[in-house]
mmCIF file of C-alpha atoms in Angstrom:
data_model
loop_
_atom_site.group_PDB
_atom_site.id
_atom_site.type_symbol
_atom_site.label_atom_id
_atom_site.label_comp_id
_atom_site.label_asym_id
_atom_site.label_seq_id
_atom_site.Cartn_x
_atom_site.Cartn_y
_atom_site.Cartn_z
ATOM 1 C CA UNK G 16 72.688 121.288 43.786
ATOM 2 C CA UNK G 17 69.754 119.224 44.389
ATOM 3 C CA UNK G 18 70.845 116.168 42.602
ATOM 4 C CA UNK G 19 74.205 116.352 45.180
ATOM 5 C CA UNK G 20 71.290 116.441 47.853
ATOM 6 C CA UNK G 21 69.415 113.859 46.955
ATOM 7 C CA UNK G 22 72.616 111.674 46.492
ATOM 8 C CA UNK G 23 73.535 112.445 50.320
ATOM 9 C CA UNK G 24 70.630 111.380 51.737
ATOM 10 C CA UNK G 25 70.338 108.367 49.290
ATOM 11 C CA UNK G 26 73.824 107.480 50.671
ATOM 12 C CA UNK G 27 72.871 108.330 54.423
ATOM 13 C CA UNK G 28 69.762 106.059 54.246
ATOM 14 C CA UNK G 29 71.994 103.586 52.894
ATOM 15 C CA UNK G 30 74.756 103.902 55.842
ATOM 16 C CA UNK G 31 71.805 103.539 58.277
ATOM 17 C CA UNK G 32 70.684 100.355 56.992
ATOM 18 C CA UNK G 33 73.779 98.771 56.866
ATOM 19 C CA UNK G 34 74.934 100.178 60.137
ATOM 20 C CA UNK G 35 72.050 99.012 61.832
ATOM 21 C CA UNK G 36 72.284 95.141 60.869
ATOM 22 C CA UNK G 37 75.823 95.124 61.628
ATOM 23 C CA UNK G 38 75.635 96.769 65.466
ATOM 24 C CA UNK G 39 72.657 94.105 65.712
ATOM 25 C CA UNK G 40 75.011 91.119 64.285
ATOM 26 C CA UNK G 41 77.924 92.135 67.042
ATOM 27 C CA UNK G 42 75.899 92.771 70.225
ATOM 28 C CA UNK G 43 73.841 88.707 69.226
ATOM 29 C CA UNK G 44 76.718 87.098 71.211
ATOM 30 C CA UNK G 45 75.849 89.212 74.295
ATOM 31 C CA UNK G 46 71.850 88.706 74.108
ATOM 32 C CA UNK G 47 72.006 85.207 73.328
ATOM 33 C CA UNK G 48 74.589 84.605 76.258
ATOM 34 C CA UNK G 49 72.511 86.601 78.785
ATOM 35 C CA UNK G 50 69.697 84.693 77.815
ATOM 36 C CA UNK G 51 71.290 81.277 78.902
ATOM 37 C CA UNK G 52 71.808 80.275 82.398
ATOM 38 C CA UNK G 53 74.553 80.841 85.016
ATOM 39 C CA UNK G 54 76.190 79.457 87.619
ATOM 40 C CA UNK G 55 78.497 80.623 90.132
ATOM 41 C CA UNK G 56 80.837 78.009 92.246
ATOM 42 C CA UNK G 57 81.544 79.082 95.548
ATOM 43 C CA UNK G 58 84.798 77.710 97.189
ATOM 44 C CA UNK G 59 85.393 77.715 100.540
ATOM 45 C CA UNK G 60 88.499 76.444 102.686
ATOM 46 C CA UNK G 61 90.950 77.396 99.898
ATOM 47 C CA UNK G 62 93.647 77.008 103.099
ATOM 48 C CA UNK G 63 96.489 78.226 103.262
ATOM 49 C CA UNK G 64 95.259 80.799 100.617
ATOM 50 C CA UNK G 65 98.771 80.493 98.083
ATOM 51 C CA UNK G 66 98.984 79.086 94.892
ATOM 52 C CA UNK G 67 95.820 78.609 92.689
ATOM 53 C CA UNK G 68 92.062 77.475 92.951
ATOM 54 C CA UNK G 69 90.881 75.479 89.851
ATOM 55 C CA UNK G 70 87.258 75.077 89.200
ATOM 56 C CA UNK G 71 86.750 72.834 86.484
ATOM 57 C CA UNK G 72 82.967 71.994 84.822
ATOM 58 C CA UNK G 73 82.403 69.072 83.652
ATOM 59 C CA UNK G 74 78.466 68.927 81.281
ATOM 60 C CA UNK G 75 78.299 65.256 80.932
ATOM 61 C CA UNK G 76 78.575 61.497 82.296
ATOM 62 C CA UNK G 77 80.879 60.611 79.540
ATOM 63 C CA UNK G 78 82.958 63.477 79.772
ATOM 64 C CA UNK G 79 83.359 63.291 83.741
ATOM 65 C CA UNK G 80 87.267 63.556 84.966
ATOM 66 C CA UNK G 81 87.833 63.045 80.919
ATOM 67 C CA UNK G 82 87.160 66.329 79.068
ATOM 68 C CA UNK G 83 86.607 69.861 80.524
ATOM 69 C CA UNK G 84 83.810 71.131 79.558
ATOM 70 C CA UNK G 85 84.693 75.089 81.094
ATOM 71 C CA UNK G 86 87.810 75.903 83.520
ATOM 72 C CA UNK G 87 88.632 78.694 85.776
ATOM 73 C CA UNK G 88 90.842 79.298 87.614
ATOM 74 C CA UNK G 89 92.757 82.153 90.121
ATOM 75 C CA UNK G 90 94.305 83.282 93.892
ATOM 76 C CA UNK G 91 91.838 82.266 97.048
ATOM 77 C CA UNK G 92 91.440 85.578 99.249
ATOM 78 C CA UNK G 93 92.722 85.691 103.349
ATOM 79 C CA UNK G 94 89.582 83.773 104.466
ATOM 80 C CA UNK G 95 90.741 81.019 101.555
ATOM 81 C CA UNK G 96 87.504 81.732 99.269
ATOM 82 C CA UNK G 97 87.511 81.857 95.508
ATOM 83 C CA UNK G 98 84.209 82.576 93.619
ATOM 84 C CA UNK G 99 83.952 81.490 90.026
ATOM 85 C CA UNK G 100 81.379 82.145 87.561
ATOM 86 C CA UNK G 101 80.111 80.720 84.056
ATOM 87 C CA UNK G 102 78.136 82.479 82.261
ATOM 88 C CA UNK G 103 75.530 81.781 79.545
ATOM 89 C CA UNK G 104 75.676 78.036 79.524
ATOM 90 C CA UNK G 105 73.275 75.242 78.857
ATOM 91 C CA UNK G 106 70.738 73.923 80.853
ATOM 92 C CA UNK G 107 71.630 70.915 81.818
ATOM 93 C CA UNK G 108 73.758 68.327 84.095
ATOM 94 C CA UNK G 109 76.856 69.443 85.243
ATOM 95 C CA UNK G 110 79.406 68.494 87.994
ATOM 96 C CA UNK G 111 82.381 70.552 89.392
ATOM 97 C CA UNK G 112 86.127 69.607 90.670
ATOM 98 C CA UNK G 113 87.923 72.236 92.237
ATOM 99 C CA UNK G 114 91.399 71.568 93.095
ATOM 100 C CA UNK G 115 93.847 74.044 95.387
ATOM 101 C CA UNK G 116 97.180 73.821 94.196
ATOM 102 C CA UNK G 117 98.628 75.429 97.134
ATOM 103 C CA UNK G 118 102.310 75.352 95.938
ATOM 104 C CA UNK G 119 101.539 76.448 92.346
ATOM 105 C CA UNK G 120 103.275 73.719 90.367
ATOM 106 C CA UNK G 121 100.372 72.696 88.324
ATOM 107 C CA UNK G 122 100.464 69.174 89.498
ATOM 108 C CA UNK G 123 97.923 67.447 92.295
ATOM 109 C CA UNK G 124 100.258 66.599 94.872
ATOM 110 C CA UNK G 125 99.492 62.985 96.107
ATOM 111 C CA UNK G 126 101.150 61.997 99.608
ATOM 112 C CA UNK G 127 101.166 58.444 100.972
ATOM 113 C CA UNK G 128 98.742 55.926 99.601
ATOM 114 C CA UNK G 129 97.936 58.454 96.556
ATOM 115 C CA UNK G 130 95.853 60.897 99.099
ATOM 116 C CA UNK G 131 96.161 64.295 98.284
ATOM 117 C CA UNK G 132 98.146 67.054 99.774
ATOM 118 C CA UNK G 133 96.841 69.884 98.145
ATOM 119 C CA UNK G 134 92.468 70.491 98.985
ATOM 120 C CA UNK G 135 90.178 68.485 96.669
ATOM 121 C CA UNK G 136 86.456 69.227 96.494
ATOM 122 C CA UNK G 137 83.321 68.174 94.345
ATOM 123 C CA UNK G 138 80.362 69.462 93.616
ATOM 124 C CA UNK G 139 77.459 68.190 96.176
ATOM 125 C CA UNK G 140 80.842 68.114 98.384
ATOM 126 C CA UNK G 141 80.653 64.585 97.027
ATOM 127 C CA UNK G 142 83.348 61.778 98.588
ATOM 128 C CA UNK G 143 84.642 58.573 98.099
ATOM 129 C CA UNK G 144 87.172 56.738 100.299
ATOM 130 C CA UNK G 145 88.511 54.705 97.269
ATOM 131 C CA UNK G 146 89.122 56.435 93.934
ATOM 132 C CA UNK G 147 86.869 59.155 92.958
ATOM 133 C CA UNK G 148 83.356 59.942 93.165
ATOM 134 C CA UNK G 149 81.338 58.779 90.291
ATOM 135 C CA UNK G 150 79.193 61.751 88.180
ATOM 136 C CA UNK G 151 75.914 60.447 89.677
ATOM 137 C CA UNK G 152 77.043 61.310 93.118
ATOM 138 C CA UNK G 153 77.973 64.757 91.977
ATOM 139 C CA UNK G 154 76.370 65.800 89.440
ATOM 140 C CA UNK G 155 73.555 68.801 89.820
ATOM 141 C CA UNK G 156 70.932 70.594 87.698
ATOM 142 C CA UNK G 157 71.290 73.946 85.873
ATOM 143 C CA UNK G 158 67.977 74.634 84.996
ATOM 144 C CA UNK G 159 67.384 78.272 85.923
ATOM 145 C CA UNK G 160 68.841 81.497 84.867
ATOM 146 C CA UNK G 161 70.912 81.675 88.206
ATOM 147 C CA UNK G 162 72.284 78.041 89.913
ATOM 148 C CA UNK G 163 74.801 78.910 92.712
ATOM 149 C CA UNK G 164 76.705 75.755 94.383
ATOM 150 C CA UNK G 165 79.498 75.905 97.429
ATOM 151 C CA UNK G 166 82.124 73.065 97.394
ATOM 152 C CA UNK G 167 84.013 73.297 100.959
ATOM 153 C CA UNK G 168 87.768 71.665 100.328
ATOM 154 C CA UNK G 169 88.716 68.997 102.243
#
């Protein structure tokens, strides 16, 4: 009777240090993101609220317009205001597009002359007359545990 004892516990000891690694191993993700900075993209002018806001984060110079970096993406409330957030990224340079396709077809509407239709907004509410703003203009640092930007459509 003791030696079934004795094997119990041996295997209970043995469950607890295996269990404990592996709860460790799954929650890393979570402590390692939390650990990183955030930021959090206000939008504002999202007008008339239809359709989709897309907030799009691009974390380099080379990269700008080219390859996103992080996307989100959803439905601007009655006031026209969509909040996004990123969690546990780099610190870093970063700059932000948000486009509000208004219709929802998943395409930037350009009118006459290739200006928009649909709002159009960068981060440092950066703005060029010609072409697009270059990633110097809007570009901005992450280098806290909490950044918060607006960008205010046009």
């Amino acid at each position: 009777m003791s030696s079934i004892k004795a094997t119990l516990e041996r295997t209970n000891m043995i469950n607890r240090c295996l269990i404990v690694p592996a709860l460790l191993f799954l929650a890393y993700p979570r402590i390692s993101a939390a650990a990183l900075p955030s930021l959090t993209v206000h939008v504002r002018n999202a007008l008339p609220p239809t359709g989709t806001v897309e907030v799009t984060l691009f974390n380099s110079e080379e990269s700008f317009l080219k390859e996103i970096h992080l996307q989100q993406s959803g439905k601007a409330n009655e006031s026209g205001e969509f909040t996004a957030e990123f969690a546990g990224i780099e610190e870093g340079e970063y700059a932000v597009v948000v486009v509000h396709d208004e219709n929802g077809n998943q395409i930037y509407d350009a009118g006459f002359l290739g200006f928009g239709t649909e709002g159009l907004g960068y981060s440092n509410n950066g703005w060029s007359w010609f072409g697009r703003p270059d990633f110097n203009e809007v570009k901005f640092t992450v280098d806290s545990e909490y950044t918060e930007i607006e960008i205010i459509l046009d």
